[in-house]
Short mmCIF file of C-alpha atoms and ligand atoms in Angstrom, two decimals:
data_model
loop_
_atom_site.label_atom_id
_atom_site.label_comp_id
_atom_site.label_asym_id
_atom_site.label_seq_id
_atom_site.Cartn_x
_atom_site.Cartn_y
_atom_site.Cartn_z
CA MET Z 1 -3.55 -17.38 11.06
CA ARG Z 2 0.15 -18.15 11.23
CA ARG Z 3 -0.60 -21.87 11.04
CA SER Z 4 -2.42 -21.36 7.77
CA ILE Z 5 0.64 -19.79 6.11
CA ALA Z 6 2.75 -22.80 6.95
CA ALA Z 7 -0.03 -25.12 5.82
CA GLY Z 8 -0.11 -23.26 2.51
CA GLY Z 9 3.15 -24.96 1.64
CA LEU Z 10 5.20 -21.86 0.89
CA PHE Z 11 7.65 -22.73 3.62
CA ALA Z 12 7.51 -26.48 3.06
CA ALA Z 13 10.35 -28.51 4.54
CA GLY Z 14 13.55 -28.15 2.52
CA SER Z 15 12.55 -24.95 0.74
CA LEU Z 16 14.32 -22.68 3.18
CA VAL Z 17 18.06 -22.74 3.84
CA PRO Z 18 18.75 -23.23 7.55
CA VAL Z 19 20.49 -20.15 8.95
CA SER Z 20 23.31 -22.34 10.28
CA SER Z 21 24.23 -23.65 6.82
CA ALA Z 22 23.84 -20.23 5.20
CA LEU Z 23 26.32 -18.77 7.69
CA ALA Z 24 28.68 -21.73 7.76
CA GLY Z 25 32.19 -20.74 6.72
CA GLN Z 26 31.84 -17.17 7.95
CA ALA Z 27 33.07 -18.04 11.41
CA GLY Z 28 35.76 -20.46 10.32
CA GLU Z 29 33.41 -23.44 10.17
CA LYS Z 30 33.55 -26.03 7.45
CA PRO Z 31 31.13 -24.92 4.69
CA ALA Z 32 28.07 -27.15 4.60
CA ALA Z 33 27.10 -28.89 1.37
CA PRO Z 34 24.36 -26.94 -0.47
CA ALA Z 35 20.84 -28.06 0.37
CA ALA Z 36 18.85 -29.78 -2.36
CA GLY Z 37 18.00 -27.35 -5.15
CA GLN Z 38 20.66 -24.84 -4.04
CA GLY Z 39 23.85 -23.82 -5.80
CA PRO Z 40 24.68 -23.26 -9.46
CA GLU Z 41 22.23 -24.66 -12.01
CA LYS Z 42 24.28 -26.78 -14.36
CA LEU Z 43 22.41 -25.99 -17.55
CA PRO Z 44 24.04 -25.62 -20.94
CA HIS Z 45 24.39 -21.97 -21.91
CA GLN Z 46 21.10 -21.04 -23.55
CA THR Z 47 20.19 -18.06 -25.63
CA GLY Z 48 16.82 -19.57 -26.57
CA SER Z 49 14.79 -17.80 -29.20
CA HIS Z 50 15.29 -14.36 -27.69
CA VAL Z 51 16.32 -11.71 -30.16
CA PRO Z 52 17.46 -8.48 -28.50
CA ALA Z 53 16.44 -5.03 -29.63
CA THR Z 54 18.64 -3.73 -32.41
CA LEU Z 55 20.17 -0.33 -33.11
CA ALA Z 56 20.32 0.76 -36.73
CA ASP Z 57 20.44 4.26 -38.19
CA GLY Z 58 20.03 5.68 -34.69
CA LYS Z 59 16.72 3.86 -34.20
CA VAL Z 60 16.15 1.14 -31.63
CA THR Z 61 13.78 -1.58 -32.84
CA GLN Z 62 12.37 -4.44 -30.88
CA PRO Z 63 11.49 -7.42 -33.06
CA ARG Z 64 8.00 -8.85 -33.18
CA ARG Z 65 7.91 -12.02 -31.10
CA GLU Z 66 5.53 -14.57 -29.66
CA LEU Z 67 5.11 -14.36 -25.89
CA PRO Z 68 4.83 -17.37 -23.61
CA VAL Z 69 1.44 -17.59 -21.89
CA LEU Z 70 2.20 -17.76 -18.18
CA HIS Z 71 -1.35 -18.31 -17.06
CA LYS Z 72 -5.05 -18.23 -17.99
CA THR Z 73 -7.67 -16.88 -15.62
CA SER Z 74 -11.25 -15.60 -15.48
CA VAL Z 75 -10.55 -12.36 -13.60
CA LEU Z 76 -7.14 -10.68 -13.72
CA VAL Z 77 -6.49 -7.94 -11.16
CA VAL Z 78 -3.49 -5.73 -11.94
CA GLY Z 79 -2.16 -3.99 -8.82
CA GLY Z 80 -2.29 -5.21 -5.23
CA GLY Z 81 -3.04 -1.96 -3.38
CA PRO Z 82 -6.22 -1.25 -1.38
CA ALA Z 83 -8.40 -1.42 -4.52
CA GLY Z 84 -6.67 -4.47 -6.03
CA THR Z 85 -6.70 -6.59 -2.90
CA ALA Z 86 -10.36 -5.70 -2.22
CA ALA Z 87 -11.27 -6.56 -5.83
CA ALA Z 88 -9.39 -9.86 -5.82
CA PHE Z 89 -10.75 -11.08 -2.47
CA THR Z 90 -14.35 -10.25 -3.33
CA ALA Z 91 -14.23 -11.71 -6.85
CA LYS Z 92 -12.70 -14.92 -5.52
CA ARG Z 93 -15.35 -15.18 -2.80
CA MET Z 94 -17.94 -15.18 -5.60
CA GLY Z 95 -16.44 -18.50 -6.72
CA VAL Z 96 -14.64 -17.42 -9.88
CA ASP Z 97 -11.02 -17.99 -10.81
CA VAL Z 98 -8.92 -14.92 -9.89
CA THR Z 99 -5.30 -13.92 -10.53
CA LEU Z 100 -3.59 -10.88 -9.00
CA VAL Z 101 -0.38 -9.33 -10.30
CA GLU Z 102 1.64 -6.77 -8.34
CA ARG Z 103 4.85 -4.99 -9.34
CA TYR Z 104 6.36 -4.99 -5.84
CA GLY Z 105 7.05 -7.86 -3.46
CA TYR Z 106 4.29 -7.05 -0.96
CA LEU Z 107 0.60 -6.20 -1.00
CA GLY Z 108 -1.10 -3.00 0.13
CA GLY Z 109 0.16 -0.44 -2.40
CA LEU Z 110 0.47 3.06 -0.98
CA ALA Z 111 -1.22 1.91 2.24
CA THR Z 112 1.82 -0.24 3.09
CA GLY Z 113 4.72 0.59 0.75
CA GLY Z 114 3.76 4.25 0.65
CA LEU Z 115 3.45 4.36 4.47
CA VAL Z 116 0.06 6.07 4.12
CA LEU Z 117 -1.34 5.03 7.48
CA GLY Z 118 -4.48 7.12 8.00
CA ILE Z 119 -7.90 5.84 6.91
CA PHE Z 120 -9.60 9.12 6.08
CA PRO Z 121 -13.18 9.64 4.86
CA LEU Z 122 -15.03 6.91 6.73
CA TYR Z 123 -17.73 9.14 8.25
CA ASP Z 124 -20.51 11.41 7.06
CA ARG Z 125 -20.90 14.97 8.36
CA GLY Z 126 -22.81 13.61 11.35
CA ASN Z 127 -19.88 11.29 12.22
CA LYS Z 128 -21.82 8.19 11.14
CA GLN Z 129 -19.66 5.59 9.41
CA VAL Z 130 -20.64 5.16 5.76
CA ILE Z 131 -18.01 2.70 4.55
CA PHE Z 132 -18.28 -0.95 5.54
CA GLY Z 133 -17.91 -4.19 3.55
CA ILE Z 134 -14.32 -5.28 3.03
CA ALA Z 135 -13.10 -2.01 4.58
CA GLU Z 136 -14.77 -2.91 7.86
CA GLU Z 137 -13.56 -6.51 7.60
CA LEU Z 138 -9.93 -5.39 7.19
CA MET Z 139 -10.15 -2.86 10.04
CA LYS Z 140 -11.67 -5.52 12.32
CA LYS Z 141 -8.88 -7.93 11.43
CA LEU Z 142 -6.26 -5.24 12.07
CA ASP Z 143 -7.89 -4.61 15.44
CA VAL Z 144 -7.21 -8.12 16.71
CA LEU Z 145 -3.55 -7.99 15.68
CA LYS Z 146 -1.21 -6.41 18.21
CA TYR Z 147 -0.28 -2.84 17.26
CA GLY Z 148 -2.51 -3.20 14.18
CA ILE Z 149 -4.73 -0.10 14.38
CA ILE Z 150 -5.61 2.80 16.69
CA ASP Z 151 -8.59 5.16 16.91
CA ARG Z 152 -11.05 2.74 15.31
CA GLY Z 153 -14.69 3.72 15.90
CA LYS Z 154 -13.73 7.11 17.37
CA ALA Z 155 -15.27 9.45 14.81
CA PRO Z 156 -14.39 12.09 13.81
CA THR Z 157 -10.86 10.97 14.57
CA TYR Z 158 -9.80 8.67 11.77
CA PRO Z 159 -8.11 5.33 12.43
CA THR Z 160 -4.37 4.85 11.90
CA PHE Z 161 -2.90 1.43 11.16
CA ASP Z 162 0.57 -0.10 10.99
CA ALA Z 163 2.04 -0.79 7.54
CA GLU Z 164 3.81 -4.03 8.50
CA VAL Z 165 0.71 -5.41 10.21
CA LEU Z 166 -1.37 -4.69 7.08
CA LYS Z 167 1.33 -6.28 4.85
CA TYR Z 168 1.22 -9.39 7.04
CA LEU Z 169 -2.58 -9.47 7.10
CA LEU Z 170 -2.92 -9.16 3.31
CA ALA Z 171 -0.25 -11.82 2.70
CA ASP Z 172 -1.98 -14.13 5.16
CA MET Z 173 -5.37 -13.59 3.52
CA MET Z 174 -3.88 -14.03 0.05
CA LEU Z 175 -2.25 -17.34 0.96
CA ASP Z 176 -5.58 -18.72 2.18
CA SER Z 177 -7.73 -17.21 -0.56
CA GLY Z 178 -7.16 -19.55 -3.48
CA ILE Z 179 -6.19 -16.56 -5.64
CA THR Z 180 -3.20 -17.06 -7.94
CA ALA Z 181 -0.78 -14.25 -7.17
CA PHE Z 182 2.30 -13.09 -9.05
CA LEU Z 183 4.42 -10.54 -7.17
CA ASP Z 184 7.50 -8.73 -8.48
CA CYS Z 185 5.68 -8.71 -11.79
CA TRP Z 186 5.00 -5.48 -13.71
CA GLY Z 187 2.04 -5.08 -16.09
CA VAL Z 188 3.37 -3.43 -19.25
CA ASP Z 189 0.74 -3.87 -21.93
CA ALA Z 190 -2.82 -4.95 -22.65
CA ILE Z 191 -3.68 -7.89 -24.88
CA VAL Z 192 -6.53 -7.18 -27.29
CA ASP Z 193 -8.15 -9.22 -30.06
CA ALA Z 194 -8.86 -8.07 -33.62
CA LYS Z 195 -11.91 -6.09 -32.41
CA GLY Z 196 -9.90 -4.32 -29.69
CA THR Z 197 -11.57 -6.32 -26.91
CA VAL Z 198 -9.23 -6.87 -23.96
CA LYS Z 199 -8.13 -10.48 -23.49
CA GLY Z 200 -5.46 -10.16 -20.81
CA ALA Z 201 -2.23 -8.35 -20.14
CA VAL Z 202 1.51 -8.61 -20.73
CA PHE Z 203 3.92 -8.64 -17.79
CA GLU Z 204 7.64 -8.23 -17.21
CA SER Z 205 9.37 -10.02 -14.38
CA LYS Z 206 12.65 -11.80 -13.75
CA SER Z 207 11.09 -14.60 -15.80
CA GLY Z 208 10.99 -12.28 -18.81
CA ARG Z 209 8.03 -10.94 -20.77
CA GLN Z 210 4.97 -13.17 -20.47
CA ALA Z 211 1.23 -13.02 -21.13
CA ILE Z 212 -1.69 -13.73 -18.83
CA LEU Z 213 -4.97 -14.37 -20.65
CA ALA Z 214 -8.14 -13.28 -18.90
CA ASP Z 215 -11.86 -12.83 -19.52
CA ILE Z 216 -12.06 -9.64 -17.44
CA VAL Z 217 -9.21 -7.34 -16.34
CA ILE Z 218 -9.60 -5.04 -13.33
CA ASP Z 219 -7.10 -2.19 -13.54
CA CYS Z 220 -6.09 -1.38 -9.96
CA SER Z 221 -2.64 -0.08 -10.86
CA GLY Z 222 -3.55 3.36 -9.49
CA ASP Z 223 -2.20 4.85 -12.71
CA GLY Z 224 -4.59 3.15 -15.15
CA ASP Z 225 -1.61 1.49 -16.87
CA ILE Z 226 -3.63 -1.32 -18.40
CA TYR Z 227 -6.74 0.58 -19.51
CA ALA Z 228 -4.49 3.22 -21.07
CA ALA Z 229 -2.54 0.54 -22.93
CA ALA Z 230 -5.82 -0.98 -24.12
CA GLY Z 231 -6.87 2.32 -25.67
CA ALA Z 232 -9.34 3.64 -23.10
CA ALA Z 233 -9.64 7.41 -23.01
CA PHE Z 234 -8.43 9.18 -19.86
CA GLU Z 235 -7.45 12.54 -18.48
CA LYS Z 236 -3.84 12.94 -17.41
CA VAL Z 237 -3.42 15.03 -14.25
CA LYS Z 238 -0.51 16.23 -12.14
CA THR Z 239 -0.66 16.52 -8.35
CA ASN Z 240 1.61 16.78 -5.34
CA ILE Z 241 3.96 13.85 -4.99
CA GLY Z 242 5.34 13.22 -1.52
CA LEU Z 243 7.40 10.64 0.32
CA ILE Z 244 6.21 9.53 3.73
CA SER Z 245 8.60 8.63 6.52
CA ARG Z 246 8.44 7.10 9.98
CA ILE Z 247 10.27 8.64 12.88
CA GLY Z 248 11.34 6.51 15.83
CA ASN Z 249 12.06 7.07 19.50
CA ILE Z 250 9.18 9.47 19.53
CA ASP Z 251 8.04 8.58 23.04
CA GLU Z 252 10.99 10.50 24.36
CA VAL Z 253 9.73 13.59 22.58
CA ASP Z 254 6.03 13.06 23.22
CA MET Z 255 6.09 15.01 26.43
CA ALA Z 256 8.64 17.54 25.24
CA ALA Z 257 7.86 21.18 24.73
CA GLY Z 258 9.50 20.97 21.32
CA ARG Z 259 6.80 18.66 20.00
CA GLY Z 260 4.75 21.62 18.89
CA SER Z 261 1.03 21.05 18.42
CA GLU Z 262 1.28 17.29 18.88
CA ASP Z 263 -0.29 16.24 22.17
CA PRO Z 264 -0.63 12.51 22.71
CA GLY Z 265 -2.97 13.14 25.61
CA LYS Z 266 -5.48 14.85 23.36
CA PRO Z 267 -6.27 12.90 20.20
CA VAL Z 268 -6.86 15.31 17.39
CA THR Z 269 -10.45 15.54 16.26
CA GLY Z 270 -12.37 17.63 13.77
CA LYS Z 271 -12.33 17.44 10.03
CA PRO Z 272 -9.62 15.14 8.80
CA SER Z 273 -6.76 16.63 6.91
CA GLU Z 274 -3.71 14.87 5.56
CA GLY Z 275 -1.30 14.49 8.43
CA ARG Z 276 -3.79 15.29 11.17
CA PRO Z 277 -2.27 18.23 13.12
CA SER Z 278 -0.70 18.58 9.77
CA LYS Z 279 2.34 20.72 10.36
CA GLY Z 280 4.20 17.86 8.75
CA ARG Z 281 2.21 17.77 5.56
CA VAL Z 282 3.95 20.67 3.92
CA ASN Z 283 7.22 20.15 2.22
CA ASP Z 284 9.20 22.65 4.25
CA PHE Z 285 11.12 20.11 6.33
CA GLY Z 286 10.82 22.25 9.40
CA GLY Z 287 11.57 19.56 11.93
CA HIS Z 288 8.10 18.07 12.13
CA ALA Z 289 7.43 15.11 14.38
CA GLY Z 290 4.45 13.68 12.45
CA ASN Z 291 1.51 11.78 13.90
CA SER Z 292 1.15 8.81 16.17
CA THR Z 293 0.89 5.23 14.90
CA PRO Z 294 -0.07 1.96 16.61
CA ALA Z 295 3.63 1.07 16.97
CA PRO Z 296 5.13 2.33 20.21
CA HIS Z 297 7.71 5.11 19.93
CA MET Z 298 6.89 5.57 16.24
CA ASN Z 299 5.28 8.46 14.30
CA TRP Z 300 4.44 8.75 10.62
CA LEU Z 301 5.11 11.94 8.74
CA ASN Z 302 2.80 12.58 5.82
CA MET Z 303 4.15 14.82 3.07
CA ARG Z 304 2.31 16.79 0.43
CA GLY Z 305 5.38 17.46 -1.74
CA PRO Z 306 5.63 19.50 -4.93
CA VAL Z 307 3.52 18.97 -8.05
CA GLY Z 308 5.01 16.43 -10.42
CA ASP Z 309 4.20 14.15 -13.34
CA ALA Z 310 3.77 10.65 -11.98
CA LEU Z 311 4.09 9.23 -15.49
CA ASP Z 312 7.49 10.84 -16.12
CA VAL Z 313 10.48 8.83 -14.93
CA ALA Z 314 12.64 11.96 -14.67
CA ASP Z 315 10.17 13.63 -12.28
CA LEU Z 316 9.87 10.43 -10.25
CA THR Z 317 13.64 10.05 -9.99
CA ALA Z 318 14.14 13.67 -8.90
CA MET Z 319 11.51 13.29 -6.17
CA GLU Z 320 12.87 9.96 -4.92
CA LEU Z 321 16.28 11.59 -4.40
CA LYS Z 322 15.28 15.07 -3.22
CA HIS Z 323 12.59 13.86 -0.84
CA ARG Z 324 15.09 11.62 0.95
CA ARG Z 325 17.50 14.53 1.34
CA GLY Z 326 14.64 16.67 2.69
CA THR Z 327 13.39 13.95 5.00
CA TRP Z 328 16.86 13.55 6.50
CA SER Z 329 17.11 17.29 7.01
CA ASN Z 330 13.68 17.27 8.70
CA VAL Z 331 14.86 14.74 11.27
CA GLU Z 332 18.09 16.64 11.85
CA LYS Z 333 16.04 19.77 12.57
CA LEU Z 334 13.69 17.82 14.82
CA ARG Z 335 16.66 16.58 16.86
CA GLN Z 336 17.77 20.15 17.49
CA LYS Z 337 14.58 20.78 19.46
CA GLN Z 338 14.83 20.39 23.18
CA GLY Z 339 13.58 16.97 24.20
CA ASP Z 340 13.67 15.58 20.67
CA GLU Z 341 17.38 14.80 20.57
CA GLN Z 342 16.85 11.03 20.47
CA ALA Z 343 14.44 10.94 17.52
CA PHE Z 344 15.68 8.99 14.52
CA LEU Z 345 14.63 8.34 10.95
CA ALA Z 346 13.22 4.83 11.13
CA GLU Z 347 12.23 4.49 7.48
CA THR Z 348 11.44 6.35 4.28
CA ALA Z 349 8.65 4.74 2.25
CA PRO Z 350 10.02 2.37 -0.39
CA GLN Z 351 7.62 3.90 -2.92
CA LEU Z 352 6.80 7.51 -3.77
CA GLY Z 353 3.46 8.98 -2.75
CA VAL Z 354 1.67 9.45 -6.06
CA ARG Z 355 -1.83 10.84 -5.58
CA LEU Z 356 -3.29 10.98 -9.09
CA SER Z 357 -1.99 10.44 -12.61
CA ARG Z 358 -4.68 9.08 -14.97
CA LEU Z 359 -8.41 9.54 -14.47
CA LEU Z 360 -10.55 7.28 -16.65
CA ASP Z 361 -13.14 8.58 -19.10
CA GLY Z 362 -15.84 6.20 -17.96
CA VAL Z 363 -19.46 5.55 -18.77
CA LYS Z 364 -20.02 8.08 -15.96
CA LYS Z 365 -17.64 10.85 -14.87
CA LEU Z 366 -18.39 11.85 -11.29
CA THR Z 367 -18.12 15.62 -10.86
CA VAL Z 368 -17.65 17.96 -7.95
CA GLN Z 369 -20.96 19.70 -8.77
CA GLU Z 370 -22.74 16.35 -8.34
CA ILE Z 371 -21.20 15.59 -4.99
CA ARG Z 372 -21.86 19.14 -3.72
CA SER Z 373 -25.52 18.87 -4.75
CA GLY Z 374 -25.89 15.46 -3.11
CA ALA Z 375 -26.57 13.64 -6.40
CA LYS Z 376 -28.09 10.16 -6.13
CA PHE Z 377 -27.32 7.45 -8.67
CA LYS Z 378 -29.44 4.46 -9.69
CA ASP Z 379 -26.24 2.45 -10.06
CA VAL Z 380 -24.74 3.44 -6.67
CA ILE Z 381 -22.14 0.92 -5.47
CA GLY Z 382 -21.02 2.64 -2.28
CA TYR Z 383 -20.21 5.89 -0.52
CA SER Z 384 -17.32 8.13 0.29
CA GLY Z 385 -17.42 9.80 3.68
CA ALA Z 386 -17.24 13.57 4.09
CA TYR Z 387 -13.80 15.00 3.43
CA ALA Z 388 -12.46 18.52 3.73
CA ASN Z 389 -15.27 20.74 2.34
CA ALA Z 390 -17.12 17.92 0.58
CA PRO Z 391 -20.10 16.08 2.09
CA GLU Z 392 -20.45 12.30 1.94
CA PHE Z 393 -21.41 11.19 -1.56
CA GLN Z 394 -22.51 8.23 -3.67
CA ILE Z 395 -20.23 6.51 -6.17
CA PRO Z 396 -21.92 5.19 -9.34
CA TYR Z 397 -20.95 1.90 -10.98
CA GLY Z 398 -20.53 3.77 -14.30
CA SER Z 399 -17.38 5.44 -12.94
CA LEU Z 400 -15.65 2.04 -12.92
CA VAL Z 401 -16.52 1.17 -16.54
CA PRO Z 402 -14.46 2.57 -19.43
CA GLU Z 403 -16.51 4.36 -22.04
CA LYS Z 404 -14.52 2.85 -24.89
CA VAL Z 405 -12.84 -0.52 -24.30
CA GLU Z 406 -14.52 -3.83 -23.42
CA ASN Z 407 -13.74 -6.40 -20.69
CA VAL Z 408 -12.00 -3.89 -18.41
CA LEU Z 409 -13.03 -2.36 -15.09
CA ALA Z 410 -11.15 0.26 -13.09
CA ALA Z 411 -11.00 0.59 -9.30
CA GLY Z 412 -9.08 2.76 -6.87
CA ARG Z 413 -7.50 6.12 -7.55
CA CYS Z 414 -7.75 5.91 -11.36
CA ILE Z 415 -11.55 5.66 -11.75
CA SER Z 416 -13.69 8.07 -13.76
CA THR Z 417 -14.07 11.34 -11.86
CA ASP Z 418 -13.07 14.94 -12.35
CA PHE Z 419 -9.91 16.15 -10.65
CA GLU Z 420 -11.59 17.48 -7.48
CA VAL Z 421 -13.59 14.31 -6.85
CA GLY Z 422 -10.53 12.20 -7.70
CA ASP Z 423 -8.78 13.89 -4.79
CA ILE Z 424 -11.33 12.15 -2.53
CA THR Z 425 -12.05 8.86 -4.33
CA ARG Z 426 -8.28 8.20 -4.22
CA LEU Z 427 -8.37 7.88 -0.41
CA ILE Z 428 -7.88 4.43 1.09
CA PRO Z 429 -11.39 3.52 2.33
CA VAL Z 430 -12.97 4.73 -0.93
CA CYS Z 431 -10.50 2.56 -2.88
CA TRP Z 432 -11.69 -0.40 -0.79
CA VAL Z 433 -15.27 0.50 -1.80
CA THR Z 434 -14.57 0.70 -5.55
CA GLY Z 435 -12.31 -2.37 -5.38
CA GLN Z 436 -15.05 -4.44 -3.76
CA ALA Z 437 -17.64 -3.32 -6.30
CA ALA Z 438 -15.31 -4.03 -9.24
CA GLY Z 439 -14.57 -7.50 -7.84
CA VAL Z 440 -18.26 -8.40 -7.58
CA ALA Z 441 -19.01 -6.89 -11.01
CA ALA Z 442 -16.16 -8.85 -12.65
CA ALA Z 443 -17.41 -12.09 -11.09
CA LEU Z 444 -20.93 -11.33 -12.37
CA CYS Z 445 -19.50 -10.82 -15.87
CA ILE Z 446 -18.09 -14.37 -15.71
CA GLN Z 447 -21.18 -15.95 -14.16
CA ASP Z 448 -23.74 -14.15 -16.34
CA LYS Z 449 -21.53 -14.13 -19.46
CA CYS Z 450 -21.84 -10.39 -19.98
CA LYS Z 451 -19.65 -7.32 -20.50
CA PRO Z 452 -18.94 -4.94 -17.58
CA ARG Z 453 -21.25 -2.29 -19.10
CA ASN Z 454 -24.12 -4.83 -19.17
CA VAL Z 455 -23.84 -6.06 -15.59
CA ASN Z 456 -27.22 -6.40 -13.87
CA VAL Z 457 -26.88 -3.46 -11.47
CA ALA Z 458 -29.68 -4.57 -9.15
CA LYS Z 459 -27.94 -7.92 -8.72
CA LEU Z 460 -24.59 -6.20 -8.13
CA GLN Z 461 -26.15 -3.95 -5.46
CA ASN Z 462 -27.88 -6.90 -3.84
CA ILE Z 463 -24.64 -8.86 -3.53
CA LEU Z 464 -22.77 -5.83 -2.19
CA HIS Z 465 -25.53 -5.47 0.43
CA GLN Z 466 -25.17 -9.14 1.37
CA GLN Z 467 -21.41 -8.59 1.73
CA GLY Z 468 -22.07 -5.84 4.27
CA ALA Z 469 -21.36 -2.85 2.00
CA TYR Z 470 -23.23 0.42 2.65
CA LEU Z 471 -25.18 1.78 -0.31
CA GLY Z 472 -27.31 4.30 1.58
C1 LIG E 1 1.53 11.19 0.08
C2 LIG E 1 0.16 10.60 0.18
C3 LIG E 1 -0.54 10.69 1.36
C4 LIG E 1 -1.81 10.13 1.46
N1 LIG E 1 -2.46 10.19 2.65
C5 LIG E 1 -3.64 9.51 2.79
C6 LIG E 1 -4.23 9.37 4.06
O1 LIG E 1 -3.69 9.83 5.06
N2 LIG E 1 -5.41 8.70 4.15
C7 LIG E 1 -6.01 8.11 3.06
O2 LIG E 1 -7.08 7.49 3.21
N3 LIG E 1 -5.42 8.17 1.85
C8 LIG E 1 -4.25 8.85 1.70
N4 LIG E 1 -3.64 8.87 0.49
C9 LIG E 1 -4.27 8.20 -0.67
C10 LIG E 1 -4.11 6.68 -0.70
O3 LIG E 1 -3.01 6.22 0.00
C11 LIG E 1 -3.97 6.12 -2.12
O4 LIG E 1 -4.58 6.93 -3.06
C12 LIG E 1 -4.58 4.71 -2.17
O5 LIG E 1 -3.69 3.84 -1.52
C13 LIG E 1 -4.81 4.29 -3.61
O6 LIG E 1 -5.15 2.91 -3.65
P1 LIG E 1 -5.08 2.15 -5.04
O7 LIG E 1 -5.27 0.72 -4.75
O8 LIG E 1 -5.97 2.81 -6.02
O9 LIG E 1 -3.62 2.46 -5.58
P2 LIG E 1 -2.16 2.16 -4.92
O10 LIG E 1 -2.22 2.19 -3.42
O11 LIG E 1 -1.26 3.09 -5.62
O12 LIG E 1 -1.95 0.67 -5.38
C14 LIG E 1 -1.67 0.35 -6.72
C15 LIG E 1 -0.87 -0.93 -6.74
O13 LIG E 1 -0.62 -1.32 -8.08
C16 LIG E 1 0.75 -1.62 -8.25
N5 LIG E 1 1.06 -1.30 -9.64
C17 LIG E 1 1.13 -0.08 -10.21
N6 LIG E 1 1.38 -0.19 -11.52
C18 LIG E 1 1.47 -1.52 -11.77
C19 LIG E 1 1.72 -2.25 -12.94
N7 LIG E 1 1.89 -1.65 -14.12
N8 LIG E 1 1.76 -3.62 -12.86
C20 LIG E 1 1.57 -4.24 -11.67
N9 LIG E 1 1.34 -3.58 -10.52
C21 LIG E 1 1.28 -2.23 -10.58
C22 LIG E 1 1.47 -0.75 -7.25
O14 LIG E 1 2.73 -1.26 -6.91
C23 LIG E 1 0.49 -0.77 -6.07
O15 LIG E 1 0.71 -1.85 -5.21
C24 LIG E 1 -2.38 9.46 0.36
C25 LIG E 1 -1.66 9.36 -0.83
C26 LIG E 1 -0.42 9.93 -0.92
C27 LIG E 1 0.32 9.78 -2.21
#
């Protein structure tokens, strides 16, 4: 797989600065001449046609302006988390032109940048796996990479993976996929025509504000940023917002009395709960050691956190700062326990743990009553495993399709469910399920020249079957 990255041309000869020349001069050496393409760009000072926002009478106004079109594509996926990567890979494998845009510099969303390492509701109440397709493909690929995943195929224990291994795997797959990807690129608006039909999205990046035109947009932003901008109806919800950390040197404390209920010799089984033995899930910073990961000497510490508004920058800022103070204090307390003195804070997640923010009002809103009563749907596109008190349940295609706007699909944690069901469909393997279905549906829209709400469901189900997905 490594060979394919190099072959992809990203690291083509001359594009990287040799370490020796980058460091030259620091140790008294003669500075090397800049490599081709390096150094100051000798361009005349340009202001271009940009007109800044103006302040007049206490009001800030941004002038109307034409946006450069960065790119045109058939399927545009916004967000590169579990749902977005699943959607992009599956749509591309159907032979259509796919573009993925992600606000951060890596793929995986909360599963990598959020350090959410447990793959929860994979199994039904009888411990039979009910999620396959791209989920199974990714877990299998993680399994052949060193320190990629533990506890795979050991129901009811859920598997735990390594964030860096998943980042690497997704980057490797992306480079070989033929998908056009734009990272460090934030979706800020929808593009609609005179009838309100979605035609793409607007992005901000270091290159400025640009447009990407698309036939179908799949909103995998987790927060429904694009469908909301396009005018789709949604429910805004508030949930616990945490910040996950990794704690190192944990081997030294594994055998220590101070490790509390954690026992590496006895993998925890039973119904999954966030943070497995789960002392560490509460936000009391009581010196918790977290749960094991594939990386030696390393635990991950899940955190529930207080309730906050994930769409309010003040709430987000407060949590970013306070959670880091609390996480530090947790490790300090942990180190006071006998045997845990050498534990250290290896990492706090670079992104906050937002569970839910917007839930789409879709063609179908999946409710907790339906999943409790074992409802079956003609347009089933996959399953969630059993989780907490809920049994395994079917997910209908209608929960990915906005009731109001055209040319948009949703996948991942912002699909159309009530709050209780959303607390399950947000989990990683279920996001892989909805991402895969949205990817196939979007490709069918292109191939059959139809709107998402008119997709031939039997055909969609047939293709998902062929791709190894489980529909019951
Ligand atoms: C604290 C916490 C603990 C959890 N624990 C577990 C667990 O143990 N097991 C489990 O299975 N699940 C767990 N979950 C749930 C799970 O991690 C997430 O819900 C899941 O990753 C959601 O996938 P997604 O693709 O829908 O969204 P995300 O993972 O949020 O991905 C969305 C992606 O879109 C990008 N994005 C967002 N807005 C924009 C924009 N405007 N423009 C461009 N890109 C954008 C983001 O950067 C991100 O990469 C947990 C969640 C939290 C918060």
